[in-house]
Tab-separated table of N, CA and C in Angstrom:
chain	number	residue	atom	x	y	z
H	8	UNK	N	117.325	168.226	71.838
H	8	UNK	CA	117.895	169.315	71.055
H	8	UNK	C	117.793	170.616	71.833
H	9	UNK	N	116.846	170.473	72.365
H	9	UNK	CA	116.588	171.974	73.366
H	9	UNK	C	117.538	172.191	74.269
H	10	UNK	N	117.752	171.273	75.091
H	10	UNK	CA	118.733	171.309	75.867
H	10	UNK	C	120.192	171.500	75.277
H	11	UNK	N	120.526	170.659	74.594
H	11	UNK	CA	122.143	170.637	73.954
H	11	UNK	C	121.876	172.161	73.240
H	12	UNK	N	121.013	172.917	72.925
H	12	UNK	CA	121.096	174.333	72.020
H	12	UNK	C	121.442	175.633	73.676
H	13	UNK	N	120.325	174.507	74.676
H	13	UNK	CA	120.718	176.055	76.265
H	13	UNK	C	121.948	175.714	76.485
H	14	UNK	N	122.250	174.677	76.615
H	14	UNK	CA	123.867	174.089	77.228
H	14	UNK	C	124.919	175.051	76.582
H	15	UNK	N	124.458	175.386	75.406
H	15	UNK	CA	125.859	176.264	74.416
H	15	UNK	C	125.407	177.379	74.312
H	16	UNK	N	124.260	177.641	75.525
H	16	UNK	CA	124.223	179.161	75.472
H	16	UNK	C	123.047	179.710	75.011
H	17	UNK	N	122.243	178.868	74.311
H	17	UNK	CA	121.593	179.724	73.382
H	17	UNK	C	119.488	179.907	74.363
H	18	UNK	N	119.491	181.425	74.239
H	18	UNK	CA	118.428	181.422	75.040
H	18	UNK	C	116.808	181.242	74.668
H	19	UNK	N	115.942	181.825	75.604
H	19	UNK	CA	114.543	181.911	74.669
H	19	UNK	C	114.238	180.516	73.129
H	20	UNK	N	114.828	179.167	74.164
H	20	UNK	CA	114.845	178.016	72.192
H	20	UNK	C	113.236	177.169	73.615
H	21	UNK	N	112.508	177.462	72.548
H	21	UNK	CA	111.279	176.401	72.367
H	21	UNK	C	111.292	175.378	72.294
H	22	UNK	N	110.463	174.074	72.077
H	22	UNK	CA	109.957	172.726	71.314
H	22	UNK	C	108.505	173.655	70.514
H	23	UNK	N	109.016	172.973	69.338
H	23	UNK	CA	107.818	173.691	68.067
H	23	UNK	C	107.214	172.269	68.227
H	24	UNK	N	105.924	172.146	68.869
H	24	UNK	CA	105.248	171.077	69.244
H	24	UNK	C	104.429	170.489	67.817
H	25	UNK	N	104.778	169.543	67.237
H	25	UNK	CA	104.241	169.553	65.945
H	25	UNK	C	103.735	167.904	66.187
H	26	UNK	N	102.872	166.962	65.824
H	26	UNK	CA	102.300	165.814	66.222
H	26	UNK	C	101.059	165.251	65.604
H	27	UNK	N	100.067	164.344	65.859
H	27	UNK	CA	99.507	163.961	65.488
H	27	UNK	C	98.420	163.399	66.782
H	28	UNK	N	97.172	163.321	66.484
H	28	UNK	CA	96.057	163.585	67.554
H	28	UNK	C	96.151	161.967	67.589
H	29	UNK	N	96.351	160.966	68.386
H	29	UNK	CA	96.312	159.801	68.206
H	29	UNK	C	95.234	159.346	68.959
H	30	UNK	N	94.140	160.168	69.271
H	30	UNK	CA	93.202	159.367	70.194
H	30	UNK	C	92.264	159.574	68.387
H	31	UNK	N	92.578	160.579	67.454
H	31	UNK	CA	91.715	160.157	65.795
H	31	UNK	C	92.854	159.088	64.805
H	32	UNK	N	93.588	159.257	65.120
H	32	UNK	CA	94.538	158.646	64.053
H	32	UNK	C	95.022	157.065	64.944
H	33	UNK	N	94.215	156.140	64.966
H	33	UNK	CA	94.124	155.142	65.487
H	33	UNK	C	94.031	153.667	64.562
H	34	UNK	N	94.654	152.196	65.300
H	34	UNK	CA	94.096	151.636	64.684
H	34	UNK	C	92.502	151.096	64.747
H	35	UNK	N	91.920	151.689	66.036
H	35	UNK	CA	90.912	151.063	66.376
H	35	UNK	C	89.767	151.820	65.229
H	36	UNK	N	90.289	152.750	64.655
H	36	UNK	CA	89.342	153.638	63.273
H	36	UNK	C	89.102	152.361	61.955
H	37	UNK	N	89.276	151.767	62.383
H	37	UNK	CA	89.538	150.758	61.089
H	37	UNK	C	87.796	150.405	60.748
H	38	UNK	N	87.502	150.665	59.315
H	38	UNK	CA	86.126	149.805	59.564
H	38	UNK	C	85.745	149.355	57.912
H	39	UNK	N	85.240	148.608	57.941
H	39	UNK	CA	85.031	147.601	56.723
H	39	UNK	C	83.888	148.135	55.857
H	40	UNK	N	82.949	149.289	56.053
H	40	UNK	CA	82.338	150.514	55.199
H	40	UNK	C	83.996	151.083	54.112
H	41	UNK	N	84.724	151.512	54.856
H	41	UNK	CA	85.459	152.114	54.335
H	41	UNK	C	86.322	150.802	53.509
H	42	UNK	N	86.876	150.176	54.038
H	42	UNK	CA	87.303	149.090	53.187
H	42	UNK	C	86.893	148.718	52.034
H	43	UNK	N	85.807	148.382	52.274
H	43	UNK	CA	84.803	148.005	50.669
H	43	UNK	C	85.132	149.033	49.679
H	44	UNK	N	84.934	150.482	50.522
H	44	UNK	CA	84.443	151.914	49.387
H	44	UNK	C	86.659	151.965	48.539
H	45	UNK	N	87.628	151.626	49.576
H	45	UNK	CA	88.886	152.274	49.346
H	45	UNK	C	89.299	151.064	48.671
H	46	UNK	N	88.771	149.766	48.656
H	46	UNK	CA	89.068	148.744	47.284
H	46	UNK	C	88.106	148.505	46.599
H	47	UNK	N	87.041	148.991	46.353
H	47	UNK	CA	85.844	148.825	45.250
H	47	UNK	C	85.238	147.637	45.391
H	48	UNK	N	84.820	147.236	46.750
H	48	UNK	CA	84.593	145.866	47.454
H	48	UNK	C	85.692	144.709	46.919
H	49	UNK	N	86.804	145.132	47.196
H	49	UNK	CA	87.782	143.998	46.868
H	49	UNK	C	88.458	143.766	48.326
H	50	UNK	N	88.101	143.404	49.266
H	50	UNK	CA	88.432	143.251	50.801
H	50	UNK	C	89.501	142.424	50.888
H	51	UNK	N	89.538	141.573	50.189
H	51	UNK	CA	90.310	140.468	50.706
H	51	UNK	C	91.687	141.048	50.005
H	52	UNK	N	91.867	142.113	49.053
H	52	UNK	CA	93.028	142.233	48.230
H	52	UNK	C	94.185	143.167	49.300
H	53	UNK	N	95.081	143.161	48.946
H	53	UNK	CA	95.824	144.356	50.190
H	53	UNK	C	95.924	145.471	49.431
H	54	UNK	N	95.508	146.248	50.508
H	54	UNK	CA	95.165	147.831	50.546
H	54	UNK	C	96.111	148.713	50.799
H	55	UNK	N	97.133	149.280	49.161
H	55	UNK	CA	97.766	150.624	49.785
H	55	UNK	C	97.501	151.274	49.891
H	56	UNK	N	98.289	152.698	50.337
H	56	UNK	CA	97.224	154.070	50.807
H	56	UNK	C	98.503	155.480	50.670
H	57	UNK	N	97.872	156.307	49.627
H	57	UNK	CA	98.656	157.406	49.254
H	57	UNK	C	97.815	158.721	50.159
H	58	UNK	N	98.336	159.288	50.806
H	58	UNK	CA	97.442	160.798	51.390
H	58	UNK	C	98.476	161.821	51.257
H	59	UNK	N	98.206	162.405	50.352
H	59	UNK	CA	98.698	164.156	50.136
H	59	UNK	C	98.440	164.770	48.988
H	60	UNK	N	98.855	165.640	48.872
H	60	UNK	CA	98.672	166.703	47.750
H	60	UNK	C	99.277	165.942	46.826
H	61	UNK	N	98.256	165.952	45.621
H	61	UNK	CA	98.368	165.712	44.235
H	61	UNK	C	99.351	166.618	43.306
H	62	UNK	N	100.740	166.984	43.633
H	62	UNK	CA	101.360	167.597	43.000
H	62	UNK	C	102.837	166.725	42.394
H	63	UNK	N	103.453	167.273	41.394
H	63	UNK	CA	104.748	166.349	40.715
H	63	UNK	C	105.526	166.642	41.870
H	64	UNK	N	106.318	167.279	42.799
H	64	UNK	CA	107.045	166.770	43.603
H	64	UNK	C	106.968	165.195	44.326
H	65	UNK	N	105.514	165.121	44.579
H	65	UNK	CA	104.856	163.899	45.209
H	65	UNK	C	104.736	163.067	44.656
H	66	UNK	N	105.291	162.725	43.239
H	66	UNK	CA	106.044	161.692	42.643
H	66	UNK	C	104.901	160.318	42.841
H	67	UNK	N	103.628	160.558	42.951
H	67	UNK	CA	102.679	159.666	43.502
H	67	UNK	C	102.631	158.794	41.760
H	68	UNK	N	103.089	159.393	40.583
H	68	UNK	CA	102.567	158.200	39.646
H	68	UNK	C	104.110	157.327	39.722
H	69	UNK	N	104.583	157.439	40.935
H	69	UNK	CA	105.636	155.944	40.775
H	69	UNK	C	104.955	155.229	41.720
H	70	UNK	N	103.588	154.822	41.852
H	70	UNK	CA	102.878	153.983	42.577
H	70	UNK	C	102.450	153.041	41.285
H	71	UNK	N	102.867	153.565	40.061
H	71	UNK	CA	101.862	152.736	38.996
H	71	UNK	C	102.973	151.449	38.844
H	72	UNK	N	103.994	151.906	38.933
H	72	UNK	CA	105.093	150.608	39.150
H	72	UNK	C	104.925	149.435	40.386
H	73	UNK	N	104.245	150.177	41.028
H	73	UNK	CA	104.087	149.063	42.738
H	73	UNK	C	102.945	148.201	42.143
H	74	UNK	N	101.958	148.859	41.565
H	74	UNK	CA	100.792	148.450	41.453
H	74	UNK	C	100.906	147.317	40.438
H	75	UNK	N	101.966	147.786	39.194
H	75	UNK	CA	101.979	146.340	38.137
H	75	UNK	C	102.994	145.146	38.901
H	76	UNK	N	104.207	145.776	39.574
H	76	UNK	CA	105.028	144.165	40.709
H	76	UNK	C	103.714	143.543	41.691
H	77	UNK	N	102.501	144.148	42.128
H	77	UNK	CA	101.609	143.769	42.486
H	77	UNK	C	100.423	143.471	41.855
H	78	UNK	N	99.816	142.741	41.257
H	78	UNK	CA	98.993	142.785	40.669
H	78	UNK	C	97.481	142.289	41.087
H	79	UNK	N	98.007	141.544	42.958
H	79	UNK	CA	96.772	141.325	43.629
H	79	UNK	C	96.486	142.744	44.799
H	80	UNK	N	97.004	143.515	44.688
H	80	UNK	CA	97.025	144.587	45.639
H	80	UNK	C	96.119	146.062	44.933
H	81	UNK	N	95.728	146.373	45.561
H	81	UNK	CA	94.774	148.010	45.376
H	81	UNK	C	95.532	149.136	46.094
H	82	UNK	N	95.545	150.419	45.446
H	82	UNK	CA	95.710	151.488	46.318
H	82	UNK	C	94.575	152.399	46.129
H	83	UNK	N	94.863	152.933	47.095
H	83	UNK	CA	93.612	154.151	47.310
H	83	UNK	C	94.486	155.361	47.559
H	84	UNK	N	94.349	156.892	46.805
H	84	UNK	CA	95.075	157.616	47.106
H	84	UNK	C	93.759	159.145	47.473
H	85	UNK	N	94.129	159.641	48.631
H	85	UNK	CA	93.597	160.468	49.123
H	85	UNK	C	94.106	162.154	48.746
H	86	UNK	N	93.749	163.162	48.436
H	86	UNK	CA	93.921	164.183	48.282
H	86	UNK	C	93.606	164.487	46.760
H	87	UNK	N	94.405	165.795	46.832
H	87	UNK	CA	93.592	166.410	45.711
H	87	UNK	C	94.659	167.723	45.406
H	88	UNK	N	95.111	167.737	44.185
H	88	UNK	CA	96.118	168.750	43.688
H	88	UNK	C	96.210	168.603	42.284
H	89	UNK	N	97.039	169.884	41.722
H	89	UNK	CA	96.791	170.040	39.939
H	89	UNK	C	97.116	169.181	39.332
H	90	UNK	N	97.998	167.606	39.913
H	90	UNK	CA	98.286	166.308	39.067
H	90	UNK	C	96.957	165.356	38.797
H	91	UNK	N	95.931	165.621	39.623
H	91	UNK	CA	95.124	164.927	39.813
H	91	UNK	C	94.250	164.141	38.515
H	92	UNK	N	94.138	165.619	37.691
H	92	UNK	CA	93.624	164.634	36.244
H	92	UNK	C	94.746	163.760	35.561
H	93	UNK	N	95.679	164.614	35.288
H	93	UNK	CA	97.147	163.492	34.831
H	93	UNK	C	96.859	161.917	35.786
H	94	UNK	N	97.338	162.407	36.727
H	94	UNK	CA	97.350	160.895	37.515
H	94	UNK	C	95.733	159.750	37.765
H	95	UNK	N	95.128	160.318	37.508
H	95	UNK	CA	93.613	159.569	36.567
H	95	UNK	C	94.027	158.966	35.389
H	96	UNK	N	94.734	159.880	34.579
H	96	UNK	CA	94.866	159.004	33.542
H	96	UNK	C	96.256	157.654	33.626
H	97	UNK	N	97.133	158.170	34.073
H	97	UNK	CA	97.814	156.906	34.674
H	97	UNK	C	97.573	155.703	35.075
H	98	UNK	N	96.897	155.750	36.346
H	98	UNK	CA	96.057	155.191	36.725
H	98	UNK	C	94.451	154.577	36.735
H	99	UNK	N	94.443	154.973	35.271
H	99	UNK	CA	93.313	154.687	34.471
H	99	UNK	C	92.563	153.404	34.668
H	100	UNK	N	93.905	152.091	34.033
H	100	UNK	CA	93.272	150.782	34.049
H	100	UNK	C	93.684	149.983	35.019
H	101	UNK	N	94.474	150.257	36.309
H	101	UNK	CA	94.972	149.679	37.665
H	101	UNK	C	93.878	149.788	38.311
H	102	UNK	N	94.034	149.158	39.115
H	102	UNK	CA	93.011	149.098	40.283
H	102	UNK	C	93.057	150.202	41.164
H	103	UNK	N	92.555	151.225	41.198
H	103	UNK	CA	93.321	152.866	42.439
H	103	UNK	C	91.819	153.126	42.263
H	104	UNK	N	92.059	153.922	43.368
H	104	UNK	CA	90.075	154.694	43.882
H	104	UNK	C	90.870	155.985	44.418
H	105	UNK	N	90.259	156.762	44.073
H	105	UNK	CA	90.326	158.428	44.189
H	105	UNK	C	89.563	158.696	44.858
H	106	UNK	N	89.665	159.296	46.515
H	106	UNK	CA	88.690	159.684	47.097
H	106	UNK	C	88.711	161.207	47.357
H	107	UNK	N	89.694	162.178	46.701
H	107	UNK	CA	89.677	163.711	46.898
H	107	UNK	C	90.126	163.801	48.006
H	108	UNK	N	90.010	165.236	48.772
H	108	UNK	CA	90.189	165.504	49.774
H	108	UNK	C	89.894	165.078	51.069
H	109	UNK	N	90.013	164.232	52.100
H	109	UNK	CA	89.281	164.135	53.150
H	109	UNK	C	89.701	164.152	54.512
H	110	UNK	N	89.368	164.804	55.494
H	110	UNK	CA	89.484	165.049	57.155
H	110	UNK	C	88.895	164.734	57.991
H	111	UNK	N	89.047	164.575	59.091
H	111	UNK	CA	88.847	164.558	60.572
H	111	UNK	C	88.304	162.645	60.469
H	112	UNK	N	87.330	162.531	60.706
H	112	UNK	CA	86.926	160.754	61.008
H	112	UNK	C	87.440	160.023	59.565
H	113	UNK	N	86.719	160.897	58.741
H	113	UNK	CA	86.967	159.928	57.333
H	113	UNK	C	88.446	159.548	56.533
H	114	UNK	N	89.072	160.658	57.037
H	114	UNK	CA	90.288	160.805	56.964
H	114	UNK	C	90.849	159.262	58.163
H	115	UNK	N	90.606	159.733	58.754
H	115	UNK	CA	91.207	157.984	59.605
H	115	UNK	C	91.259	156.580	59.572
H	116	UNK	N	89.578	157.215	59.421
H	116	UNK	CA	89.057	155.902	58.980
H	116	UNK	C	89.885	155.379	58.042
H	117	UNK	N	90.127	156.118	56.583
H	117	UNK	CA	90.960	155.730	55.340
H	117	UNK	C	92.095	155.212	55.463
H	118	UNK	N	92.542	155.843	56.998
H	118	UNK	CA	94.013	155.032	57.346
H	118	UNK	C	94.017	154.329	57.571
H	119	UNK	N	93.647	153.824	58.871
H	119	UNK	CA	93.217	152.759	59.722
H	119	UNK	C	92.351	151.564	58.539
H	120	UNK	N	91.555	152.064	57.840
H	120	UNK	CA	91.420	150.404	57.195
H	120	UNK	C	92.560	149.952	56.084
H	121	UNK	N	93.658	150.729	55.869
H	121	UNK	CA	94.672	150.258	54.702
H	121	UNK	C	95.532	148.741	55.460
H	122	UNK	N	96.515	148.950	54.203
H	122	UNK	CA	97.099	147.692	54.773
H	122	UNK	C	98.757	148.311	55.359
H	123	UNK	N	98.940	148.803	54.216
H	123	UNK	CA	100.204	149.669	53.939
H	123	UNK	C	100.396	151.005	53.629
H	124	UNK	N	101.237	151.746	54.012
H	124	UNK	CA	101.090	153.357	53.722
H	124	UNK	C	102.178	153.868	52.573
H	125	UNK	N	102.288	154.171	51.476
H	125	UNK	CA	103.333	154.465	50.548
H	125	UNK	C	103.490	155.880	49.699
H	126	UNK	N	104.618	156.136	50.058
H	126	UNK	CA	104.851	157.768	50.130
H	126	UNK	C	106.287	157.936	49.629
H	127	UNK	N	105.978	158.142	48.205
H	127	UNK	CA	106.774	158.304	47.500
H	127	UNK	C	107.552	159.533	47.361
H	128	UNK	N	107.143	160.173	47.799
H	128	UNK	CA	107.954	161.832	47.795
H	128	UNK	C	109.450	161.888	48.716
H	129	UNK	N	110.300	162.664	48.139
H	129	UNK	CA	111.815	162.759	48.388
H	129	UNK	C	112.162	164.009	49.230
H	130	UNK	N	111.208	164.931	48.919
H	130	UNK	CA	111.673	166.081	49.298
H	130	UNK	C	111.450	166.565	51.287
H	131	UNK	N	110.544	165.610	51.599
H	131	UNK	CA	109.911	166.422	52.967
H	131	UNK	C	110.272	166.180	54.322
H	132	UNK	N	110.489	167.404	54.799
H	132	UNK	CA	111.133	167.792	55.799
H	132	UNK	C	110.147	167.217	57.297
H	133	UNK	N	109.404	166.767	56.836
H	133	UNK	CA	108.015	166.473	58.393
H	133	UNK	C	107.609	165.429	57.350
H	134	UNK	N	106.734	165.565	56.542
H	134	UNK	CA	106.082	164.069	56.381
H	134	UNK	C	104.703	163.952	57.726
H	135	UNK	N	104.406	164.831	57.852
H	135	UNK	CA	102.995	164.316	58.780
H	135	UNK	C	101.966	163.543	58.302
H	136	UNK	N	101.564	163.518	57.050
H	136	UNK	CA	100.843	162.019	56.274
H	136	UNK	C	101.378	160.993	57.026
H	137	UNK	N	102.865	160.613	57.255
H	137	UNK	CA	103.679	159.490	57.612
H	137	UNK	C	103.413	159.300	58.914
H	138	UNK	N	103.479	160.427	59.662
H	138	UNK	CA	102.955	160.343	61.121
H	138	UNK	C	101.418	159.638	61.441
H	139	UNK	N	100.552	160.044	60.711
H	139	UNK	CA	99.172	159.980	60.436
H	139	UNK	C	99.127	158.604	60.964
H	140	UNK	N	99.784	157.548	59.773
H	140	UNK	CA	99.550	156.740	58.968
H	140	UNK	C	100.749	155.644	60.094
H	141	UNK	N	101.499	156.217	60.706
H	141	UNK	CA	102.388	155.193	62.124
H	141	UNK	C	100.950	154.680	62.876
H	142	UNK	N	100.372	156.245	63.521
H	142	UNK	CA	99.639	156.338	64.306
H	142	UNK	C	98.547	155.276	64.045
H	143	UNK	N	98.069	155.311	63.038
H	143	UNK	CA	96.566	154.458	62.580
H	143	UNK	C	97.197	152.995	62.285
H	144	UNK	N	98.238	152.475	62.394
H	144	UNK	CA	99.301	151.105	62.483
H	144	UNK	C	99.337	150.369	61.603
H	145	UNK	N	99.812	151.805	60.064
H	145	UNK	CA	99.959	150.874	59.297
H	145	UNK	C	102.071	151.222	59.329
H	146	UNK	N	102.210	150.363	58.532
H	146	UNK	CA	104.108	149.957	58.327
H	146	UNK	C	103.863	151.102	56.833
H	147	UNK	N	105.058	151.724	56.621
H	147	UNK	CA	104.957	152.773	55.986
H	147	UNK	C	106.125	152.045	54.733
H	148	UNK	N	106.252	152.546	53.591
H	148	UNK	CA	107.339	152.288	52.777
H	148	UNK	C	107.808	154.083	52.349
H	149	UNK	N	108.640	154.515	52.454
H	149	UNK	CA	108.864	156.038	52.321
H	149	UNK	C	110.523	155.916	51.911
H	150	UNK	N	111.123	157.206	51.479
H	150	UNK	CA	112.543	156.994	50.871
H	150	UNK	C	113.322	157.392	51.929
H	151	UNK	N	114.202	156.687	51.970
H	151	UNK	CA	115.516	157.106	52.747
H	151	UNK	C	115.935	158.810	52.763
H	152	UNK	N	115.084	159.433	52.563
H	152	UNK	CA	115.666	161.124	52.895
H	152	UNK	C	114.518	161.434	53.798
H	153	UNK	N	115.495	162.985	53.876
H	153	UNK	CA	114.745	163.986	54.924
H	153	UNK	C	114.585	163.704	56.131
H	154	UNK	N	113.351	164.014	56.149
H	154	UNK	CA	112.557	164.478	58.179
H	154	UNK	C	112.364	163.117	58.343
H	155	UNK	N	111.902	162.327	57.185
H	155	UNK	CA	111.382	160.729	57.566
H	155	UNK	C	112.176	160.176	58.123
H	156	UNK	N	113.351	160.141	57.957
H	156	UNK	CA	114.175	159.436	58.697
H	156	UNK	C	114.068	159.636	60.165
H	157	UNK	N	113.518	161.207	60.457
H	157	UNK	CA	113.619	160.748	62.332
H	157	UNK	C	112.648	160.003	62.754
H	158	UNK	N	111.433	158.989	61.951
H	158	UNK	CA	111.093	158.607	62.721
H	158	UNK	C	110.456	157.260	62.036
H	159	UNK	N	110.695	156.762	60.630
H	159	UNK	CA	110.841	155.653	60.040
H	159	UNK	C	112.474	155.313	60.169
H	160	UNK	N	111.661	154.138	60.990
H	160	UNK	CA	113.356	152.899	60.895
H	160	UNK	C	113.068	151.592	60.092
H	161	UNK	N	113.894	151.758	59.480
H	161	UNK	CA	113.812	150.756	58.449
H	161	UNK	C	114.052	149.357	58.999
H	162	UNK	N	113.288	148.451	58.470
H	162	UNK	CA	113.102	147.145	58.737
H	162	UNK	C	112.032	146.869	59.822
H	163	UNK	N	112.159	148.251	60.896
H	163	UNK	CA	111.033	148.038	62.230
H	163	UNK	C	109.793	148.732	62.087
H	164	UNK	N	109.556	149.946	61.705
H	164	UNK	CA	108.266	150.403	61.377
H	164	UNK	C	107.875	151.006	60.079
H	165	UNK	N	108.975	150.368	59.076
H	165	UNK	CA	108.567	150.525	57.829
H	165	UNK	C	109.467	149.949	57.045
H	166	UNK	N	109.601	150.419	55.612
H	166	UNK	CA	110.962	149.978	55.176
H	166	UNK	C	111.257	151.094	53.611
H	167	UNK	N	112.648	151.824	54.186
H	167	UNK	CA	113.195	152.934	53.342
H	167	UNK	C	113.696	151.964	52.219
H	168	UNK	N	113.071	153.039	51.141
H	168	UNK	CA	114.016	152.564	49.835
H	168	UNK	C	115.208	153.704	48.942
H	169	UNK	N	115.757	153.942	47.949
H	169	UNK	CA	116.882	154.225	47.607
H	169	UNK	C	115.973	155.656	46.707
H	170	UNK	N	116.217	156.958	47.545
H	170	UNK	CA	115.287	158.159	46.745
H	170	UNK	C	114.827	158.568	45.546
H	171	UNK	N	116.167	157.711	44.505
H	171	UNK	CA	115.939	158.632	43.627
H	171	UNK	C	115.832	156.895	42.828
H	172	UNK	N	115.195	156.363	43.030
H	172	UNK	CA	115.012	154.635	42.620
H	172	UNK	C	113.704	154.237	42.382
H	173	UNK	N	113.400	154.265	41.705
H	173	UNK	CA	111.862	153.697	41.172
H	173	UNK	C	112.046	152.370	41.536
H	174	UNK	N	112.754	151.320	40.954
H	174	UNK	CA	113.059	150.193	41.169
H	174	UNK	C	113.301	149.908	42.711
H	175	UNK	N	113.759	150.616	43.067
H	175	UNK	CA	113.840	150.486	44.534
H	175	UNK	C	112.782	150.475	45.573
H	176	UNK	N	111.708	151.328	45.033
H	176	UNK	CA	110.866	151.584	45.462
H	176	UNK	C	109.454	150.180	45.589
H	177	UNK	N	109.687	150.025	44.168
H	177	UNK	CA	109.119	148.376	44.271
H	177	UNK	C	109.401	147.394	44.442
């Protein structure tokens, strides 16, 4: 893009270097402390994994639909925002573990031991959770809009569903 923007002239254009630290966001972070704690010692069950802000754009209680088409699977959702008591109660009698806010190792760790990464939000232009969560090698499920698209391809390192589709989504 930099180039095709000087080619037509245009001067002083940057790369806004934006990324993800992949020597922390690894799969080798994976560890079975955290496993136990992000399925409530249910190891053997598969492990989804929500990380962002707890807000209604983030559309995170259409995970309660994944969770009943699944009924041998756990998610664990990371962060912390004003939906957070609402989505407690949602998620009341499913199997989900709330771990609040968390960064730097523990934060990885949480990635790296999931199974799957699911990120229900429509609106975002970057998606760096999504980046996170390539990096630490899990396969992502995210919607066919936005920024995600430059770098979820569907069928190969994840798989897009239909944005505004709940059903789709599961």
């Amino acid at each position: 893009t930099q180039r095709q923007l000087m080619a037509q002239g245009y001067r002083h254009v940057q790369v806004w270097a934006r990324g993800v630290d992949n020597q922390l966001f690894h799969p080798d972070r994976r560890s079975a402390a955290w496993r136990r704690r992000l399925t409530d010692d249910n190891v053997d069950s598969p492990l989804l994994l929500y990380v962002g802000r707890l807000s209604p754009e983030k559309r995170v209680d259409w995970l309660a639909s994944v969770l009943d088409a699944l009924p041998h699977a756990r998610l664990a959702i990371v962060g912390d925002g004003p939906m957070r008591p609402q989505l407690e109660r949602v998620f009341a009698h499913r199997p989900v573990h709330f771990t609040g806010y968390l960064r730097g190792a523990d934060l990885a760790a949480a990635y790296a031991s999931a199974d799957l990464f699911v990120f229900p939000a429509a609106n975002e232009t970057l998606g760096n959770v999504v980046l996170e969560a390539m990096a630490s090698g899990l396969p992502v499920v995210a919607p066919h809009a936005g920024g995600l698209l430059d770098y979820v391809v569907d069928g190969e390192t994840g798989l897009l569903f239909a944005p505004e589709s709940q059903a789709s989504l599961v």
